[in-house]
Coordinates of C-alpha atoms and ligand atoms in Angstrom, one line a residue:
X991 CA -0.3 0.0 -0.1
X992 CA 3.1 2.2 0.0
X993 CA 1.7 4.6 -2.9
X994 CA 4.7 6.8 -3.6
X995 CA 2.5 8.1 -6.5
X996 CA -0.3 9.2 -4.6
X997 CA -2.3 12.1 -6.1
X998 CA -2.4 14.1 -2.6
X999 CA -1.9 17.6 -3.1
X1000 CA 0.0 20.1 -0.4
X1001 CA -3.5 21.8 -0.3
X1002 CA -3.8 25.3 0.9
X1003 CA -0.8 25.6 3.3
X1004 CA 1.3 24.1 1.0
X1005 CA 5.2 25.0 2.3
X1006 CA 3.9 25.5 5.9
X1007 CA 6.2 22.9 7.5
X1008 CA 7.6 23.0 11.2
X1009 CA 11.7 23.3 12.0
X1010 CA 12.7 20.7 14.2
X1011 CA 16.1 22.7 14.6
X1012 CA 14.9 24.1 18.5
X1013 CA 15.0 20.3 19.4
X1014 CA 18.1 19.1 17.5
X1015 CA 19.4 20.8 14.4
X1016 CA 20.1 18.6 11.6
X1017 CA 21.5 16.1 11.5
X1018 CA 20.1 15.0 15.0
X1019 CA 21.0 11.5 15.6
X1020 CA 24.5 12.1 17.1
X1021 CA 23.2 14.9 19.5
X1022 CA 20.1 13.0 20.1
X1023 CA 22.2 9.6 20.8
X1024 CA 24.6 11.8 23.1
X1025 CA 21.2 12.9 25.3
X1026 CA 20.0 9.6 25.9
X1027 CA 23.4 8.5 27.0
X1028 CA 23.5 11.2 29.1
X1029 CA 20.0 10.4 30.3
X1030 CA 20.9 6.7 30.8
X1031 CA 24.4 7.3 32.7
X1032 CA 22.7 9.9 35.0
X1033 CA 19.8 7.6 36.0
X1034 CA 22.3 4.8 36.8
X1035 CA 24.0 7.2 38.8
X1036 CA 21.1 8.4 40.8
X1037 CA 20.0 4.8 41.4
X1038 CA 23.8 4.1 42.9
X1039 CA 22.9 6.5 45.3
X1040 CA 19.4 6.4 46.4
X1041 CA 18.2 3.0 45.9
X1042 CA 16.7 1.4 48.9
X1043 CA 17.4 4.4 50.8
X1044 CA 14.0 6.9 49.8
X1045 CA 12.2 6.1 53.0
X1046 CA 15.1 7.2 55.1
X1047 CA 15.4 11.2 53.2
X1048 CA 14.0 14.0 54.9
X1049 CA 12.3 16.6 53.4
X1050 CA 15.0 18.4 52.0
X1051 CA 16.7 15.5 50.6
X1052 CA 13.2 14.2 49.1
X1053 CA 12.9 17.6 47.2
X1054 CA 16.7 17.8 46.0
X1055 CA 16.1 14.0 44.8
X1056 CA 13.2 15.0 42.5
X1057 CA 15.1 18.2 41.0
X1058 CA 17.5 15.7 40.2
X1059 CA 15.2 13.1 38.7
X1060 CA 13.6 16.0 36.7
X1061 CA 16.8 17.1 35.0
X1062 CA 18.0 14.0 34.2
X1063 CA 14.9 13.0 32.6
X1064 CA 14.7 16.3 30.6
X1065 CA 17.1 15.1 27.7
X1066 CA 15.4 11.8 27.2
X1067 CA 12.0 13.5 26.9
X1068 CA 13.6 16.2 24.5
X1069 CA 14.9 12.8 22.2
X1070 CA 11.2 11.1 22.7
X1071 CA 9.7 14.2 21.8
X1072 CA 11.8 14.9 18.5
X1073 CA 11.4 11.3 17.6
X1074 CA 7.6 11.4 17.9
X1075 CA 7.4 14.7 15.7
X1076 CA 9.7 13.3 13.0
X1077 CA 7.1 10.1 12.9
X1078 CA 4.3 12.0 12.6
X1079 CA 5.9 14.0 10.0
X1080 CA 6.5 11.2 7.7
X1081 CA 5.4 7.8 9.1
X1082 CA 6.2 6.1 5.8
X1083 CA 9.9 6.8 6.1
X1084 CA 11.6 3.6 8.0
X1085 CA 14.2 5.2 9.2
X1086 CA 11.5 7.7 11.3
X1087 CA 9.7 4.4 12.8
X1088 CA 13.5 3.0 13.5
X1089 CA 14.2 6.1 15.6
X1090 CA 10.9 6.3 17.3
X1091 CA 11.1 2.6 18.5
X1092 CA 15.2 3.3 19.1
X1093 CA 14.2 6.4 21.4
X1094 CA 11.3 4.2 23.4
X1095 CA 13.9 1.4 24.0
X1096 CA 16.3 3.5 25.6
X1097 CA 13.6 5.4 27.7
X1098 CA 12.8 2.1 28.9
X1099 CA 16.4 1.6 30.0
X1100 CA 16.0 4.8 31.9
X1101 CA 12.5 4.4 33.0
X1102 CA 13.8 1.1 34.3
X1103 CA 16.6 2.5 36.2
X1104 CA 14.7 5.1 38.2
X1105 CA 11.6 3.2 38.9
X1106 CA 12.4 1.9 42.5
X1107 CA 12.1 5.5 43.2
X1108 CA 8.1 5.9 42.9
X1109 CA 7.7 2.3 44.2
X1110 CA 9.7 3.1 47.4
X1111 CA 8.4 6.3 48.1
X1112 CA 4.4 4.7 47.6
X1113 CA 5.7 2.0 50.1
X1114 CA 6.5 4.6 52.6
X1115 CA 3.8 4.4 55.4
X1116 CA 1.1 7.0 55.3
X1117 CA 1.8 8.7 58.7
X1118 CA 5.4 9.4 57.5
X1119 CA 4.5 10.5 54.3
X1120 CA 2.3 13.0 55.8
X1121 CA 4.8 14.4 58.0
X1122 CA 7.0 14.9 55.3
X1123 CA 4.6 16.4 52.8
X1124 CA 3.9 19.3 55.4
X1125 CA 7.2 20.1 55.7
X1126 CA 7.4 23.5 53.7
X1127 CA 10.7 22.1 51.9
X1128 CA 8.6 20.0 49.9
X1129 CA 5.7 22.5 49.1
X1130 CA 6.6 22.7 45.3
X1131 CA 6.3 19.2 44.9
X1132 CA 3.3 18.0 47.6
X1133 CA 0.9 17.8 44.7
X1134 CA 3.4 15.3 42.4
X1135 CA 4.4 13.3 45.6
X1136 CA 0.6 13.0 46.4
X1137 CA -0.6 12.0 42.9
X1138 CA 2.2 9.3 43.0
X1139 CA 0.8 7.7 46.4
X1140 CA -2.7 7.4 44.7
X1141 CA -1.2 4.0 42.6
X1142 CA -0.3 2.5 45.7
X1143 CA -2.6 -0.3 45.5
X1144 CA -1.9 -0.6 41.7
X1145 CA 1.9 -1.0 41.6
X1146 CA 3.8 -3.8 41.3
X1147 CA 6.9 -5.3 42.4
X1148 CA 10.0 -3.7 41.0
X1149 CA 11.3 -6.4 38.7
X1150 CA 7.4 -7.0 37.3
X1151 CA 7.3 -3.1 36.6
X1152 CA 10.6 -3.3 34.9
X1153 CA 9.1 -6.4 32.4
X1154 CA 5.8 -4.4 31.6
X1155 CA 7.9 -1.3 30.5
X1156 CA 10.4 -3.4 28.5
X1157 CA 7.6 -5.5 27.0
X1158 CA 5.5 -2.7 25.8
X1159 CA 7.9 -1.7 23.3
X1160 CA 7.0 -4.8 21.4
X1161 CA 3.7 -5.1 22.6
X1162 CA 1.2 -2.4 23.2
X1163 CA 3.4 0.7 21.6
X1164 CA 4.1 -1.2 18.7
X1165 CA 0.8 -2.2 17.7
X1166 CA -0.3 2.0 18.2
X1167 CA 2.2 2.5 16.0
X1168 CA 1.5 0.1 13.5
X1169 CA -2.1 1.5 13.4
X1170 CA -0.5 4.8 12.8
X1171 CA 1.2 3.3 9.9
X1172 CA -1.5 1.8 8.3
X1173 CA -3.9 4.6 8.3
X1174 CA -1.3 7.1 7.0
X1175 CA -0.2 4.8 4.3
X1176 CA -4.1 4.2 3.4
X1177 CA -5.3 5.8 0.2
X1178 CA -9.2 6.0 -0.1
X1179 CA -10.8 5.6 -3.5
X1180 CA -13.3 8.2 -4.2
X1181 CA -15.4 7.5 -7.2
X1182 CA -16.7 10.9 -8.8
X1183 CA -18.2 11.6 -12.2
X1184 CA -16.6 8.5 -13.5
X1185 CA -13.3 9.3 -12.5
X1186 CA -11.4 7.4 -9.4
X1187 CA -9.2 10.0 -7.4
X1188 CA -7.0 8.6 -4.4
X1189 CA -7.6 10.5 -1.5
X1190 CA -5.7 10.2 2.2
X1191 CA -7.5 9.9 5.0
X1192 CA -8.0 13.6 5.7
X1193 CA -9.0 14.3 2.2
X1194 CA -11.8 11.5 2.4
X1195 CA -13.1 12.7 5.8
X1196 CA -13.1 16.5 4.3
X1197 CA -15.8 15.2 2.1
X1198 CA -18.0 14.8 4.5
X1199 CA -18.1 18.6 4.8
X1200 CA -19.2 19.1 1.3
X1201 CA -22.3 21.0 0.5
X1202 CA -23.4 18.3 -2.6
X1203 CA -24.6 15.3 -1.4
X1204 CA -23.2 12.9 -4.1
X1205 CA -19.8 14.3 -3.0
X1206 CA -20.7 13.1 0.6
X1207 CA -22.1 10.1 -0.4
X1208 CA -19.2 9.3 -2.1
X1209 CA -16.5 10.0 0.4
X1210 CA -18.8 8.3 2.8
X1211 CA -18.6 5.1 0.5
X1212 CA -14.6 5.7 -0.1
X1213 CA -14.2 5.7 3.5
X1214 CA -15.9 2.8 4.3
X1215 CA -14.6 0.6 1.4
X1216 CA -10.8 1.9 2.7
X1217 CA -11.7 0.9 6.2
X1218 CA -13.1 -2.7 5.1
X1219 CA -9.6 -3.3 3.1
X1220 CA -7.8 -2.5 6.2
X1221 CA -10.4 -4.1 8.7
X1222 CA -8.6 -7.7 9.5
X1223 CA -5.3 -6.1 10.6
X1224 CA -6.9 -3.0 12.2
X1225 CA -9.5 -4.9 14.1
X1226 CA -6.7 -7.3 15.3
X1227 CA -5.0 -4.1 16.7
X1228 CA -8.1 -3.0 18.6
X1229 CA -8.5 -6.8 19.8
X1230 CA -4.7 -7.1 20.8
X1231 CA -5.0 -3.6 22.8
X1232 CA -8.2 -4.0 24.5
X1233 CA -6.7 -7.3 25.9
X1234 CA -3.6 -6.0 26.7
X1235 CA -5.2 -3.4 29.0
X1236 CA -7.2 -6.2 30.6
X1237 CA -4.3 -8.1 31.3
X1238 CA -2.6 -5.1 33.1
X1239 CA -5.8 -3.9 34.7
X1240 CA -6.1 -7.4 36.3
X1241 CA -2.5 -7.5 37.2
X1242 CA -2.7 -4.0 38.9
X1243 CA -5.9 -4.5 40.6
X1244 CA -7.9 -2.0 38.9
X1245 CA -11.6 -2.8 39.7
X1246 CA -12.8 -2.2 35.9
X1247 CA -11.4 -0.8 32.6
X1248 CA -12.2 3.0 33.3
X1249 CA -10.5 3.4 36.7
X1250 CA -7.1 3.6 35.7
X1251 CA -8.0 6.7 33.3
X1252 CA -10.3 8.0 36.2
X1253 CA -7.2 8.1 38.5
X1254 CA -4.5 9.5 35.9
X1255 CA -7.7 12.0 35.5
X1256 CA -7.4 12.9 38.9
X1257 CA -11.3 13.1 38.9
X1258 CA -13.9 11.2 41.1
X1259 CA -15.9 7.9 39.0
X1260 CA -18.8 9.5 40.3
X1261 CA -18.3 13.0 39.0
X1262 CA -17.5 11.4 35.2
X1263 CA -20.7 9.3 35.9
X1264 CA -22.7 12.7 36.5
X1265 CA -21.3 14.3 33.3
X1266 CA -22.1 11.2 31.1
X1267 CA -25.6 11.2 32.4
X1268 CA -26.4 14.6 32.0
X1269 CA -25.1 14.6 28.5
X1270 CA -27.4 11.7 27.9
X1271 CA -30.4 12.9 29.5
X1272 CA -30.0 16.0 26.7
X1273 CA -30.2 13.5 23.6
X1274 CA -33.8 14.8 22.8
X1275 CA -31.9 18.2 22.1
X1276 CA -29.8 16.5 19.7
X1277 CA -32.2 15.0 17.9
X1278 CA -34.5 18.6 17.8
X1279 CA -31.5 19.8 16.6
X1280 CA -30.9 17.1 13.7
X1281 CA -34.7 17.5 12.7
X1282 CA -34.0 21.1 11.8
X1283 CA -30.9 20.5 10.0
X1284 CA -32.9 17.9 7.9
X1285 CA -35.6 20.3 7.4
X1286 CA -32.6 23.4 6.5
X1287 CA -31.2 20.5 3.6
X1288 CA -34.5 20.2 2.5
X1289 CA -34.0 16.2 2.9
X1290 CA -36.6 13.9 3.4
X1291 CA -34.5 11.8 5.4
X1292 CA -30.7 12.8 7.3
X1293 CA -28.1 10.0 7.0
X1294 CA -25.1 9.5 8.8
X1295 CA -23.2 11.3 6.3
X1296 CA -25.3 14.3 5.9
X1297 CA -24.9 15.7 9.9
X1298 CA -21.9 17.9 8.7
X1299 CA -23.3 18.9 5.6
X1300 CA -23.0 22.8 5.5
X1301 CA -26.2 24.9 6.2
X1302 CA -26.8 27.8 3.7
X1303 CA -24.7 29.3 0.9
X1304 CA -21.5 27.3 0.1
X1305 CA -18.6 29.2 1.7
X1306 CA -15.2 29.1 -0.2
X1307 CA -12.1 27.3 0.9
X1308 CA -10.1 30.0 3.5
X1309 CA -6.5 30.6 2.6
X1310 CA -4.1 29.7 5.3
X1311 CA -3.1 33.4 5.6
X1312 CA -6.7 34.3 6.3
X1313 CA -7.1 31.5 8.9
X1314 CA -4.0 32.6 10.5
X1315 CA -5.5 36.4 10.6
X1316 CA -9.0 35.4 12.0
X1317 CA -7.7 32.9 14.7
X1318 CA -4.7 35.6 15.6
X1319 CA -7.5 38.9 15.9
X1320 CA -9.8 36.2 17.9
X1321 CA -7.3 36.1 20.4
X1322 CA -6.1 39.3 20.6
X1323 CA -9.5 40.4 21.3
X1324 CA -9.6 38.5 24.5
X1325 CA -5.7 38.5 25.5
X1326 CA -2.9 40.2 23.8
X1327 CA -0.5 38.1 25.9
X1328 CA -2.3 34.7 24.1
X1329 CA -2.2 36.3 20.8
X1330 CA 1.4 37.1 20.8
X1331 CA 1.9 33.7 22.1
X1332 CA -0.1 31.8 19.3
X1333 CA 1.7 34.4 16.8
X1334 CA 4.7 32.8 17.6
X1335 CA 3.9 29.5 16.2
X1336 CA 3.6 31.1 12.5
X1337 CA 6.5 33.2 13.2
X1338 CA 8.9 30.5 14.0
X1339 CA 7.8 27.6 12.5
X1340 CA 6.5 25.5 15.1
X1341 CA 3.6 24.5 12.9
X1342 CA 3.0 21.6 10.0
X1343 CA 0.1 22.2 8.4
X1344 CA 0.6 21.3 4.5
X1345 CA -0.8 17.8 3.5
X1346 CA 1.6 15.1 2.7
X1347 CA 1.4 11.6 1.8
X1348 CA 2.8 9.8 4.9
X1349 CA 2.1 12.4 7.2
X1350 CA -0.1 11.7 10.4
X1351 CA -3.6 12.5 10.4
X1352 CA -6.0 14.5 12.4
X1353 CA -4.2 17.3 14.6
X1354 CA -2.0 17.4 17.9
X1355 CA -0.4 19.9 19.8
X1356 CA 2.9 18.4 21.3
X1357 CA 4.2 19.9 24.5
X1358 CA 7.7 18.7 24.1
X1359 CA 9.7 20.0 27.0
X1360 CA 10.3 23.0 29.4
X1361 CA 13.4 23.9 27.7
X1362 CA 12.0 24.2 24.3
X1363 CA 8.2 24.8 23.3
X1364 CA 5.1 23.1 21.7
X1365 CA 4.7 22.0 18.1
X1366 CA 1.3 21.8 16.5
X1367 CA 0.3 19.4 13.7
X1368 CA -2.6 20.3 11.5
X1369 CA -3.5 18.8 8.0
X1370 CA -5.2 22.1 6.6
X1371 CA -7.9 21.7 4.0
X1372 CA -9.1 24.8 4.0
X1373 CA -12.7 23.9 5.5
X1374 CA -14.5 26.3 7.7
X1375 CA -13.6 23.3 10.6
X1376 CA -10.1 23.1 9.6
X1377 CA -9.8 26.8 10.9
X1378 CA -11.3 26.1 13.7
X1379 CA -8.7 23.0 14.4
X1380 CA -6.3 25.7 14.1
X1381 CA -7.6 27.8 16.7
X1382 CA -8.2 24.6 18.7
X1383 CA -4.4 23.4 18.8
X1384 CA -3.2 27.0 19.1
X1385 CA -5.0 27.1 22.4
X1386 CA -3.7 23.5 23.2
X1387 CA 0.1 25.3 22.3
X1388 CA -0.6 28.1 24.1
X1389 CA -1.3 26.1 27.5
X1390 CA 1.6 24.0 26.9
X1391 CA 3.7 27.3 26.5
X1392 CA 2.5 28.9 29.7
X1393 CA 2.6 25.8 31.5
X1394 CA 6.5 25.0 31.0
X1395 CA 6.9 27.1 34.2
X1396 CA 5.6 24.1 35.9
X1397 CA 8.9 22.1 34.9
X1398 CA 8.9 18.7 33.0
X1399 CA 6.8 16.8 36.3
X1400 CA 4.0 19.1 36.3
X1401 CA 3.5 21.1 32.7
X1402 CA 1.1 18.9 31.6
X1403 CA -2.5 18.7 33.1
X1404 CA -4.6 15.6 33.3
X1405 CA -6.7 14.8 29.9
X1406 CA -9.6 16.9 32.3
X1407 CA -8.6 20.0 31.8
X1408 CA -6.0 19.3 28.7
X1409 CA -8.9 20.3 26.1
X1410 CA -9.7 23.6 28.3
X1411 CA -7.9 26.0 26.3
X1412 CA -8.4 24.3 22.8
X1413 CA -12.4 24.6 22.8
X1414 CA -12.1 28.2 24.9
X1415 CA -9.7 29.0 21.4
X1416 CA -12.3 28.0 19.1
X1417 CA -15.0 29.8 21.2
X1418 CA -13.1 32.8 20.8
X1419 CA -12.9 32.4 16.8
X1420 CA -16.9 31.6 16.7
X1421 CA -17.9 34.4 18.6
X1422 CA -15.9 36.8 16.7
X1423 CA -17.1 35.3 13.3
X1424 CA -20.6 35.9 14.7
X1425 CA -20.4 39.4 15.6
X1426 CA -18.9 40.3 12.4
X1427 CA -21.6 38.8 10.7
X1428 CA -24.9 40.7 10.3
X1429 CA -26.8 38.5 7.3
X1430 CA -29.0 36.1 9.1
X1431 CA -28.4 33.6 6.9
X1432 CA -24.8 33.5 7.3
X1433 CA -25.4 34.0 11.2
X1434 CA -27.6 30.9 10.7
X1435 CA -24.7 29.3 9.3
X1436 CA -22.2 29.9 11.9
X1437 CA -24.7 29.0 14.4
X1438 CA -25.2 25.9 13.3
X1439 CA -21.4 25.0 12.4
X1440 CA -21.0 25.7 16.3
X1441 CA -23.6 23.5 17.5
X1442 CA -22.4 20.7 15.2
X1443 CA -18.7 21.2 16.8
X1444 CA -20.1 21.5 20.0
X1445 CA -22.5 18.3 19.6
X1446 CA -19.0 16.6 18.3
X1447 CA -17.1 17.4 21.2
X1448 CA -19.8 16.5 23.8
X1449 CA -22.4 14.3 22.8
X1450 CA -20.1 11.9 20.3
X1451 CA -17.6 11.8 22.7
X1452 CA -20.0 10.5 25.3
X1453 CA -21.3 7.9 22.8
X1454 CA -17.2 6.6 22.2
X1455 CA -17.1 6.3 25.9
X1456 CA -20.0 4.5 26.3
X1457 CA -18.7 2.4 23.0
X1458 CA -15.1 2.1 24.6
X1459 CA -17.1 0.3 27.9
X1460 CA -18.9 -2.1 25.9
X1461 CA -15.9 -2.8 24.0
X1462 CA -13.6 -3.5 26.7
X1463 CA -16.5 -5.4 28.8
X1464 CA -17.5 -7.8 25.7
X1465 CA -13.6 -8.3 25.1
X1466 CA -13.4 -9.3 29.0
X1467 CA -16.3 -11.6 29.1
X1468 CA -16.5 -13.1 25.6
X1469 CA -13.0 -13.3 24.4
X1470 CA -11.5 -12.4 21.1
X1471 CA -14.3 -10.2 19.1
X1472 CA -15.1 -10.7 15.6
X1473 CA -15.4 -7.3 13.6
X1474 CA -19.2 -7.6 13.4
X1475 CA -19.4 -7.6 17.0
X1476 CA -17.6 -4.5 17.5
X1477 CA -19.5 -2.8 14.6
X1478 CA -22.9 -4.0 16.4
X1479 CA -21.4 -2.5 19.5
X1480 CA -20.4 0.7 17.8
X1481 CA -24.0 1.0 16.4
X1482 CA -25.9 0.0 19.9
X1483 CA -23.6 2.8 21.4
X1484 CA -24.6 5.5 18.3
X1485 CA -28.5 4.6 18.4
X1486 CA -29.5 6.6 21.7
X1487 CA -27.7 9.9 20.4
X1488 CA -29.1 9.8 16.9
X1489 CA -32.7 8.2 17.7
X1490 CA -34.9 8.6 14.5
X1491 CA -33.6 12.0 13.9
X1492 CA -30.7 10.6 11.8
X1493 CA -30.7 7.2 10.1
X1494 CA -27.4 5.4 10.4
X1495 CA -26.3 3.4 7.4
X1496 CA -24.7 0.0 7.5
X1497 CA -21.3 1.8 6.4
X1498 CA -21.2 3.4 9.4
X1499 CA -21.0 0.2 11.3
X1500 CA -17.3 0.4 10.1
X1501 CA -16.2 3.9 11.3
X1502 CA -14.8 2.7 14.8
X1503 CA -11.8 1.7 12.9
X1504 CA -10.2 4.8 12.0
X1505 CA -10.6 6.9 15.8
X1506 CA -7.1 6.8 17.1
X1507 CA -7.9 7.6 20.7
X1508 CA -9.5 3.9 21.4
X1509 CA -5.9 2.7 20.2
X1510 CA -3.4 5.5 21.7
X1511 CA -5.3 6.5 24.9
X1512 CA -8.5 4.5 26.1
X1513 CA -11.3 6.6 27.6
X1514 CA -9.6 9.9 26.6
X1515 CA -12.9 10.9 25.1
X1516 CA -15.0 12.0 27.6
X1517 CA -12.2 14.6 28.7
X1518 CA -13.8 16.4 25.7
X1519 CA -17.1 16.4 27.0
X1520 CA -15.7 17.8 30.2
X1521 CA -13.7 20.3 28.2
X1522 CA -16.6 21.7 26.3
X1523 CA -18.7 22.0 29.1
X1524 CA -16.1 23.6 31.1
X1525 CA -15.4 26.3 28.5
X1526 CA -18.7 27.1 28.5
X1527 CA -18.9 27.9 32.0
X1528 CA -15.7 29.8 32.1
X1529 CA -17.4 31.8 28.8
X1530 CA -20.5 32.6 31.2
X1531 CA -17.7 34.0 33.8
X1532 CA -15.9 35.8 31.4
X1533 CA -19.4 37.4 29.9
X1534 CA -19.8 38.3 33.7
X1535 CA -16.7 39.5 34.7
X1536 CA -15.2 41.2 31.7
X1537 CA -11.4 42.1 31.5
X1538 CA -11.1 41.0 35.2
X1539 CA -11.5 37.3 33.9
X1540 CA -8.6 37.2 31.9
X1541 CA -5.6 37.3 34.1
X1542 CA -7.4 34.3 36.3
X1543 CA -7.9 32.5 33.2
X1544 CA -4.5 33.2 32.4
X1545 CA -3.4 31.6 35.7
X1546 CA -5.2 28.5 35.3
X1547 CA -3.0 28.2 32.4
X1548 CA 0.1 28.7 33.7
X1549 CA -0.8 26.0 36.6
X1550 CA -0.6 23.2 34.2
X1551 CA -0.8 20.3 36.3
X1552 CA 0.6 21.7 39.6
X1553 CA -2.7 20.6 41.2
X1554 CA -5.6 18.6 40.4
X1555 CA -8.4 19.8 37.9
X1556 CA -11.3 20.5 40.9
X1557 CA -8.8 22.6 43.1
X1558 CA -7.5 24.7 40.1
X1559 CA -11.2 25.5 38.9
X1560 CA -12.3 26.2 42.7
X1561 CA -9.9 29.0 42.4
X1562 CA -12.2 30.4 39.2
X1563 CA -15.3 29.8 41.4
X1564 CA -16.4 26.6 39.9
X1565 CA -17.2 23.4 41.1
X1566 CA -16.9 20.5 39.0
X1567 CA -17.8 17.9 41.9
X1568 CA -21.3 19.3 42.0
X1569 CA -23.4 17.0 39.5
X1570 CA -25.6 20.5 38.7
X1571 CA -22.4 21.6 37.3
X1572 CA -22.8 19.8 33.6
X1573 CA -26.7 21.0 33.5
X1574 CA -25.5 24.3 33.1
X1575 CA -23.1 23.6 30.3
X1576 CA -25.8 21.8 28.4
X1577 CA -28.5 24.5 29.0
X1578 CA -26.1 26.9 27.0
X1579 CA -26.3 24.7 24.2
X1580 CA -29.7 24.1 24.2
X1581 CA -29.5 28.3 24.1
X1582 CA -27.6 28.0 20.8
X1583 CA -30.2 25.3 19.2
X1584 CA -32.8 27.8 20.4
X1585 CA -31.1 30.4 18.4
X1586 CA -30.5 28.7 15.5
X1587 CA -34.5 27.6 15.0
X1588 CA -34.9 31.6 15.7
X1589 CA -32.5 32.5 12.8
X1590 CA -34.5 29.6 10.7
X1591 CA -37.7 31.2 11.5
X1592 CA -38.8 28.1 12.8
Ligands
ZN53 ZN1 -7.5 18.9 21.5

């Protein structure tokens, strides 16, 4: 399937490539190798001095040991970030896959040399730990150390931890990489006007946003046919990873498939249950909107591939420079500080946006290390949705940039807060577009676009979470699952959201096969719903407080993962542990649907 002669064109962001020299100037290999050597040597020295002695350290010595760990891990994290980005930029180049594998293997050696630290720390008895944590010398590390101790019931012995880490390179991580390589190399044959065009995954997904129903239909058919062609291997990857997780969950005594994710998200399971339930109670709202959409499109029936059809006049493709101007202007309206940070991504080549064969699909912002800066990957095709994706990833980028001051260990937030600045950024762009637009038809198109994005971020992600729950439970009770069984679970999870307002075709049954979150980070998806509803609450604060809100918001971003989400949000007066909190966000989505109905003259 390595089709070097693919027709894929670079699209509207031709030439917009990132410059990875800030991580390693070319040729990178020698410097990267030196970093890995240095990290491994430092890790072994650290182990020589501290192994078997962590329980005996006083607060000051414990703080110094963590500082030392953070410093020694940074070069290894830099190498890993670089290898990951180079692989994402071209997954088809064998040298990039080999580099990623090498960095992972050497990263495991570093990890295994110092894993004793965490194991010895969580083994310290509670009273002694509490006394240490009360010491001002550990104030900056209190959250980190407490967070580690939550894993106390789930850690294994040192030799077991080392085995799991090392074998993951040829197990879990290898299958995850295989998934990326297959989808990046896949070509989807779109039939149009008697001719066949070979598309990448990005291009074929973009067709689902086309105003022409025949083109959407052709895109959907091509996506299905392409996925079916690879279904055997992709489903094998799913089955393997789902069982790998079941095995690890059993060994680590996690009570259910979501438990490990809740722990790393620093969220109580009952808060997640409240979030999911609040979203599911709003399914009638989703269906009410889809009935309006069917009427606006003038269709007898709304099919799955009609959900993203634009409402109203077809808007032309947005040139890259225009997308940049628009996003930066929207950021500047809110905060010049945020706009200045986002602007650097363009000026200093921290973005890779053109389409290229072999490039990873989708979009992301990678935080890298505190001594460098984040990098953003997009596949820019010029749709309105792509403009929002740019705003989204720059939100992540600005968040990661500001949180660098928390250091390597606490710069990253748990997933529950990871989608805050990204979704907030999208909202800023939406509001600016709406403010500048007086024509009711165009306003309607904008509001519909926002509703559909929000539905994809809230309700669709809740559906995906339910699908994952069913998938993991079915694999645990039924053994390896046939493709048809997984497809049936996917349809079962999707039906309650769409009801009788959208007809899901048989083709749609195959569309779980390309969702990377299921493969790379199980149970990631509810974090999107959390993020979107949280952002709606933040916007309400902003509207009430005006500019006084801005520095408080920037403080939230700067805090990174230095405290639990509920603690950071409490500083802004938000209580995410209150089940009613989520109802407030859903109510704001209902207002948007009402606005669409009003503009449509319903
Ligand atoms: Zn995101």
